[in-house]
C-alpha positions as YAML, in Angstrom:
chain: A
units: angstrom
residues:
- id: 1
  name: MET
  ca: [-8.37, -48.06, 27.17]
- id: 2
  name: LYS
  ca: [-7.51, -44.30, 26.01]
- id: 3
  name: ILE
  ca: [-3.73, -45.10, 25.99]
- id: 4
  name: LYS
  ca: [-4.76, -48.28, 23.69]
- id: 5
  name: LEU
  ca: [-6.62, -46.08, 21.68]
- id: 6
  name: ALA
  ca: [-3.76, -43.31, 21.31]
- id: 7
  name: ILE
  ca: [-1.31, -45.99, 20.63]
- id: 8
  name: VAL
  ca: [-3.39, -47.50, 17.91]
- id: 9
  name: CYS
  ca: [-3.65, -44.20, 16.20]
- id: 10
  name: LEU
  ca: [-0.22, -43.10, 16.59]
- id: 11
  name: ALA
  ca: [0.78, -46.53, 14.80]
- id: 12
  name: PHE
  ca: [-1.65, -45.66, 12.23]
- id: 13
  name: VAL
  ca: [-0.21, -42.21, 11.62]
- id: 14
  name: ILE
  ca: [3.24, -43.74, 11.57]
- id: 15
  name: LEU
  ca: [2.39, -46.36, 9.02]
- id: 16
  name: SER
  ca: [0.48, -43.90, 6.86]
- id: 17
  name: VAL
  ca: [3.53, -41.81, 6.67]
- id: 18
  name: ALA
  ca: [5.93, -44.49, 5.89]
- id: 19
  name: TYR
  ca: [3.48, -45.76, 2.94]
- id: 20
  name: ALA
  ca: [3.27, -42.18, 1.61]
- id: 21
  name: ASN
  ca: [7.09, -41.67, 1.77]
- id: 22
  name: GLU
  ca: [7.51, -44.90, 0.11]
- id: 23
  name: ASN
  ca: [5.11, -44.11, -2.65]
- id: 24
  name: GLN
  ca: [6.80, -40.67, -2.76]
- id: 25
  name: LEU
  ca: [10.29, -42.19, -3.43]
- id: 26
  name: GLN
  ca: [8.81, -44.78, -6.04]
- id: 27
  name: SER
  ca: [7.23, -41.89, -7.81]
- id: 28
  name: HIS
  ca: [10.65, -39.89, -7.63]
- id: 29
  name: LYS
  ca: [12.33, -42.97, -8.90]
- id: 30
  name: GLU
  ca: [9.88, -43.48, -11.79]
- id: 31
  name: ILE
  ca: [10.12, -39.75, -12.96]
- id: 32
  name: ARG
  ca: [13.91, -39.55, -13.04]
- id: 33
  name: GLU
  ca: [13.72, -42.73, -15.40]
- id: 34
  name: VAL
  ca: [11.44, -40.39, -17.67]
- id: 35
  name: ILE
  ca: [13.97, -37.72, -17.62]
- id: 36
  name: GLU
  ca: [16.75, -40.22, -18.36]
- id: 37
  name: ALA
  ca: [14.59, -41.71, -21.26]
- id: 38
  name: PHE
  ca: [14.09, -38.19, -22.70]
- id: 39
  name: ARG
  ca: [17.76, -37.73, -22.67]
- id: 40
  name: LEU
  ca: [19.09, -41.06, -24.08]
- id: 41
  name: SER
  ca: [16.30, -40.94, -26.64]
- id: 42
  name: ILE
  ca: [17.90, -37.44, -27.98]
- id: 43
  name: ILE
  ca: [21.28, -39.00, -28.03]
- id: 44
  name: GLU
  ca: [19.87, -42.16, -29.81]
- id: 45
  name: LYS
  ca: [17.64, -39.96, -31.98]
- id: 46
  name: ASN
  ca: [14.91, -42.61, -31.22]
- id: 47
  name: GLU
  ca: [11.55, -41.02, -32.17]
- id: 48
  name: SER
  ca: [9.43, -43.92, -30.76]
- id: 49
  name: LYS
  ca: [10.93, -44.06, -27.36]
- id: 50
  name: PHE
  ca: [10.83, -40.20, -27.39]
- id: 51
  name: ASP
  ca: [7.22, -40.21, -28.55]
- id: 52
  name: ASN
  ca: [6.18, -42.83, -25.64]
- id: 53
  name: LEU
  ca: [7.32, -40.33, -23.01]
- id: 54
  name: PHE
  ca: [4.25, -37.86, -23.61]
- id: 55
  name: TYR
  ca: [0.53, -37.89, -22.71]
- id: 56
  name: ASP
  ca: [-0.60, -37.08, -26.56]
- id: 57
  name: LYS
  ca: [0.92, -35.08, -29.32]
- id: 58
  name: SER
  ca: [-1.08, -31.92, -28.51]
- id: 59
  name: ILE
  ca: [0.83, -30.90, -25.29]
- id: 60
  name: PRO
  ca: [1.94, -27.18, -24.83]
- id: 61
  name: TRP
  ca: [5.74, -26.88, -25.91]
- id: 62
  name: LEU
  ca: [6.89, -23.17, -25.31]
- id: 63
  name: GLY
  ca: [10.42, -21.96, -25.68]
- id: 64
  name: VAL
  ca: [11.05, -18.66, -23.93]
- id: 65
  name: LEU
  ca: [14.02, -16.60, -25.96]
- id: 66
  name: GLY
  ca: [14.56, -13.82, -23.14]
- id: 67
  name: HIS
  ca: [16.95, -11.70, -25.27]
- id: 68
  name: LYS
  ca: [13.89, -11.21, -27.74]
- id: 69
  name: ARG
  ca: [11.83, -9.78, -25.01]
- id: 70
  name: SER
  ca: [11.43, -6.05, -23.64]
- id: 71
  name: GLY
  ca: [9.55, -3.61, -21.75]
- id: 72
  name: VAL
  ca: [7.91, -3.86, -18.20]
- id: 73
  name: LEU
  ca: [5.37, -6.23, -19.49]
- id: 74
  name: PRO
  ca: [7.39, -8.41, -21.96]
- id: 75
  name: SER
  ca: [5.94, -8.71, -25.36]
- id: 76
  name: GLN
  ca: [4.88, -12.17, -26.93]
- id: 77
  name: LEU
  ca: [7.93, -11.85, -28.98]
- id: 78
  name: GLY
  ca: [10.60, -14.54, -28.23]
- id: 79
  name: ILE
  ca: [7.77, -16.94, -27.14]
- id: 80
  name: ASN
  ca: [8.13, -19.89, -29.50]
- id: 81
  name: PRO
  ca: [5.43, -22.46, -29.56]
- id: 82
  name: GLY
  ca: [6.19, -25.77, -31.12]
- id: 83
  name: SER
  ca: [5.80, -29.51, -30.32]
- id: 84
  name: TYR
  ca: [7.81, -32.33, -29.14]
- id: 85
  name: VAL
  ca: [6.95, -34.04, -32.54]
- id: 86
  name: GLN
  ca: [8.90, -30.97, -34.25]
- id: 87
  name: PHE
  ca: [11.75, -31.15, -32.17]
- id: 88
  name: ILE
  ca: [12.25, -34.91, -32.33]
- id: 89
  name: SER
  ca: [11.78, -34.94, -36.04]
- id: 90
  name: TRP
  ca: [14.51, -32.25, -36.35]
- id: 91
  name: ILE
  ca: [16.93, -34.20, -34.03]
- id: 92
  name: VAL
  ca: [16.56, -37.33, -36.15]
- id: 93
  name: SER
  ca: [17.05, -35.48, -39.32]
- id: 94
  name: THR
  ca: [20.25, -33.89, -38.45]
- id: 95
  name: GLU
  ca: [23.63, -35.62, -38.94]
- id: 96
  name: GLU
  ca: [25.20, -33.77, -35.74]
- id: 97
  name: LYS
  ca: [25.45, -35.29, -32.44]
- id: 98
  name: ILE
  ca: [22.98, -34.11, -30.25]
- id: 99
  name: GLU
  ca: [22.71, -34.15, -26.55]
- id: 100
  name: GLU
  ca: [20.62, -32.28, -23.86]
- id: 101
  name: LYS
  ca: [22.13, -32.47, -20.27]
- id: 102
  name: PHE
  ca: [20.29, -31.95, -17.10]
- id: 103
  name: TRP
  ca: [21.23, -30.76, -13.43]
- id: 104
  name: ASP
  ca: [19.37, -29.18, -10.28]
- id: 105
  name: ILE
  ca: [16.29, -31.61, -10.73]
- id: 106
  name: GLU
  ca: [13.37, -30.82, -8.54]
- id: 107
  name: ILE
  ca: [10.34, -33.12, -8.35]
- id: 108
  name: LEU
  ca: [7.12, -32.10, -6.64]
- id: 109
  name: THR
  ca: [4.36, -34.58, -6.68]
- id: 110
  name: ASP
  ca: [1.43, -36.17, -5.05]
- id: 111
  name: ASN
  ca: [1.89, -39.29, -6.80]
- id: 112
  name: GLU
  ca: [-0.78, -38.40, -9.23]
- id: 113
  name: VAL
  ca: [0.53, -35.29, -11.07]
- id: 114
  name: ALA
  ca: [4.35, -33.92, -10.88]
- id: 115
  name: SER
  ca: [5.93, -30.89, -11.59]
- id: 116
  name: VAL
  ca: [9.46, -31.03, -12.64]
- id: 117
  name: HIS
  ca: [11.95, -28.26, -12.90]
- id: 118
  name: PHE
  ca: [15.73, -28.21, -13.86]
- id: 119
  name: LYS
  ca: [18.65, -26.58, -15.40]
- id: 120
  name: TYR
  ca: [19.44, -27.81, -18.97]
- id: 121
  name: SER
  ca: [22.21, -27.31, -21.46]
- id: 122
  name: PHE
  ca: [21.73, -28.20, -25.24]
- id: 123
  name: HIS
  ca: [24.81, -29.61, -27.14]
- id: 124
  name: VAL
  ca: [25.23, -29.78, -30.95]
- id: 125
  name: ASP
  ca: [28.35, -31.94, -31.80]
- id: 126
  name: ASP
  ca: [29.66, -31.00, -28.34]
- id: 127
  name: TYR
  ca: [29.05, -27.28, -28.92]
- id: 128
  name: MET
  ca: [26.91, -25.81, -26.21]
- id: 129
  name: SER
  ca: [24.59, -23.99, -28.32]
- id: 130
  name: ASN
  ca: [22.04, -22.83, -25.53]
- id: 131
  name: TRP
  ca: [20.76, -23.27, -21.87]
- id: 132
  name: GLY
  ca: [18.38, -22.17, -19.66]
- id: 133
  name: ASP
  ca: [15.55, -23.58, -17.22]
- id: 134
  name: GLU
  ca: [13.08, -26.26, -18.13]
- id: 135
  name: ALA
  ca: [9.80, -27.12, -16.49]
- id: 136
  name: TRP
  ca: [7.47, -30.14, -17.29]
- id: 137
  name: HIS
  ca: [4.22, -30.90, -15.93]
- id: 138
  name: MET
  ca: [3.61, -34.78, -15.85]
- id: 139
  name: ILE
  ca: [0.70, -37.10, -15.07]
- id: 140
  name: LYS
  ca: [0.43, -40.83, -13.82]
- id: 141
  name: THR
  ca: [-1.14, -42.84, -16.31]
- id: 142
  name: GLY
  ca: [-1.83, -46.91, -16.75]
- id: 143
  name: ASP
  ca: [1.47, -46.63, -18.75]
- id: 144
  name: GLY
  ca: [3.46, -44.84, -16.16]
- id: 145
  name: TRP
  ca: [4.52, -41.14, -16.12]
- id: 146
  name: LYS
  ca: [3.80, -39.02, -18.91]
- id: 147
  name: ILE
  ca: [4.89, -35.49, -19.82]
- id: 148
  name: SER
  ca: [1.93, -33.46, -20.32]
- id: 149
  name: SER
  ca: [3.67, -29.81, -20.88]
- id: 150
  name: VAL
  ca: [7.06, -28.73, -21.58]
- id: 151
  name: VAL
  ca: [8.15, -24.89, -21.02]
- id: 152
  name: TYR
  ca: [11.75, -23.71, -21.17]
- id: 153
  name: SER
  ca: [14.03, -20.42, -21.40]
- id: 154
  name: VAL
  ca: [16.69, -20.31, -23.86]
- id: 155
  name: THR
  ca: [19.86, -18.32, -23.69]
- id: 156
  name: LYS
  ca: [22.05, -18.78, -26.93]
- id: 157
  name: ASN
  ca: [25.75, -19.14, -26.43]
- id: 158
  name: PRO
  ca: [27.18, -15.82, -27.61]
- id: 159
  name: GLU
  ca: [30.34, -17.78, -28.75]
- id: 160
  name: PRO
  ca: [29.80, -19.08, -32.21]
- id: 161
  name: PRO
  ca: [30.48, -22.84, -32.80]
- id: 162
  name: PRO
  ca: [33.70, -23.92, -33.99]
- id: 163
  name: LYS
  ca: [34.37, -24.43, -37.69]
- id: 164
  name: LYS
  ca: [34.32, -27.84, -39.05]
- id: 165
  name: ILE
  ca: [37.09, -29.32, -40.82]
- id: 166
  name: ASP
  ca: [36.38, -31.29, -43.66]
...
C-alpha cells in the first residue's frame, strides 16, 4: 500500500511540474509577443497598438542618463521621468524612421507577474542614437500581459549622426 501511495504521489509531482513548465513556456511566449509588438508599433508608428501594451497611462517610465550623475550617492540629475504616451507621441510626430532593437532578453515570471530585462539600442534613420539596459514589470490581465513599469539606462552615441543630404 505504501508503494502505491508513493507512486501516486510521485506521479502527482511529475504531472504538477510538467503543468507548471508548460504554463511557464506559454507565459514566456506571450511576453515575447508583447516585446515584438512593442518593437513593431514603434517601427509602424502605431499609437493604438503601442497603447494597448500598457496596464494604464500612469505607469512609471524612467530613463537614467548615467553621464549626468555623479558622486558616491548619485544625484537625482539624469533621472528623466516621462510616460509612454509622450514617447509614442514623439515617435508618431517625427518624420524619421525609428526602431528600437532588443537582445539578451531575460524573463522571470510566476505566470501572474513578470520581470523582463534586456539590452536595447535606439535607432533614428539607421543611426544608433543611444543604447543601454531596459527593464519592465508586467502583469497578466484578462486581456493578456501588460507592461506596468519601464526603467532604462541611456548611453548616448558619442559620434554625431551623419549629415542629411537634401
